Structures are given as C-alpha cells and as structure tokens.
Amino acid sequence: MAESGGQQRSKLALVSLILSCIICIPPVALVGVVLGIIALLKIGKNPGLSGKGLAIAAIIVGLVGIVPGTGIAAAVAIPGFITYIRNAKIAEVETNVSRLRQSVESYHQTHGQLPPSTPLTPATPCFHSEDGRCHSPEAWNHPTWQALGFAMNEPHYYRYEIETTPTGITIRGVGNLDADSTNSLFEWSGQLGPGGQLTMNPTMTITDRTE
C-alpha cells in the first residue's frame, strides 16, 4: 500500500501490531513485540518504508499485555502445581495406612490375635529434617513392624503407629507438611467382636488432610 511521499507501509509492522493486540495469549503478544522490534529496525534502515508508528504501538501494546497476562497465567498455574505436589506427598500415607490394614488383617487371621501396639515411628517429626522428610530406616526394628513386614527404608513425610486395645486396633499415619502446630491424621480402625473376629471399618478416617 502506497503512502504519501511514495513510502511503502511495512507489512511486518502491521502484522506485529495485530499479534500484539491478542493480549489474552501472552506468547502471541510476545511474538508481536519481537516482530515490532524487527520492523522498527528495518524501517530505520530503509527510508522507503513507513509504519514506524505501527511498530512502536505493537511493542507498547504487546508489553502492556504480556506482563499482566503472564501474571494471570501464573496465578492460575502455581496454586494448581502446589496442590499437585501436596497430594503426591499425601498419597504416601494413604497408601501405607491401607497397606498396614491388610497386614493387620492377615496377622489376625494367622495368629488369632491383634499385633501389639507400636510407638509413633520415627520418634522425631519428619519436618525437623532439612528436606522435611524422615531418614530413619533403622527405626523400624520394633517386633510388631517386623511381624507385619512394614518398614520405611526410603525418605518419607509421615510417621506411623499401631494402637492396640482389648477391643480393637487403630492404624495411624501422622504428618505435618507445613511444620506448624496442626498435624494431619490418617486412621483406619477395627473392632473385635464377641467371638474374637476382627471387623475393620470400611473407610479411613482423615483429619486435617492438607493441614
């Protein structure tokens, strides 16, 4: 398209402005900014090209759109990522408490009695370590853990215990991912009937799952 003075408008400048105006998609707006800069350089080297104003507008509009657009994207993505990481940690305790329930049922069927209680293992909360995980494979030498075939040999976020009473049993996972005053509890309980049969609750009881 010809302009006054015989100059030809830079198509690149026009395209850059169009892309920069699509501020709802930050990567596209960024492309508009880059093309605007290229167009501005080409116009400066070629007196026969016009469109300097379009190129400058593309750069300004694109930059205005990129900063808040990126902020919005981060505001949406970051909480989702944090939730994903936390759920991955919580999956540890949910899996292990379920595994212990099966081991307790098997132990009762084999021995005709419930396994003895254990202390909360490991003794020290996991959040006291530098990475927030327990590193105590030697802590699982209690006879009950050994009888159930349960040990945490890899770093982990939760502690475990078994509380046995004359009338039943509770398998418990305890965690504190935030290192505050609130613990999360994952408990699976069972009761002994008149004939000594063990009936485990159908579901796990969870308190302060995400703290």
PDB file of C-alpha atoms in Angstrom, residues 104 107-108 113-117 144 147-148 162-164 169:
ATOM      1  CA  VAL A 104      -3.106 -56.395  60.332  1.00  0.00           C
ATOM      2  CA  TYR A 107      -1.742 -61.121  61.095  1.00  0.00           C
ATOM      3  CA  HIS A 108      -5.061 -61.608  62.922  1.00  0.00           C
ATOM      4  CA  GLN A 113      -4.993 -62.027  67.868  1.00  0.00           C
ATOM      5  CA  LEU A 114      -4.112 -58.435  67.129  1.00  0.00           C
ATOM      6  CA  PRO A 115      -0.493 -57.292  66.792  1.00  0.00           C
ATOM      7  CA  PRO A 116       0.897 -55.387  69.802  1.00  0.00           C
ATOM      8  CA  SER A 117       0.993 -51.604  69.825  1.00  0.00           C
ATOM      9  CA  THR A 144       5.399 -55.510  65.528  1.00  0.00           C
ATOM     10  CA  ALA A 147       5.975 -59.111  62.164  1.00  0.00           C
ATOM     11  CA  LEU A 148       3.861 -57.036  59.783  1.00  0.00           C
ATOM     12  CA  ILE A 162      -0.401 -49.011  65.749  1.00  0.00           C
ATOM     13  CA  GLU A 163      -2.548 -48.649  68.843  1.00  0.00           C
ATOM     14  CA  THR A 164      -3.997 -51.919  70.088  1.00  0.00           C
ATOM     15  CA  ILE A 169      -6.985 -51.563  66.859  1.00  0.00           C
TER      16      ILE A 169
END
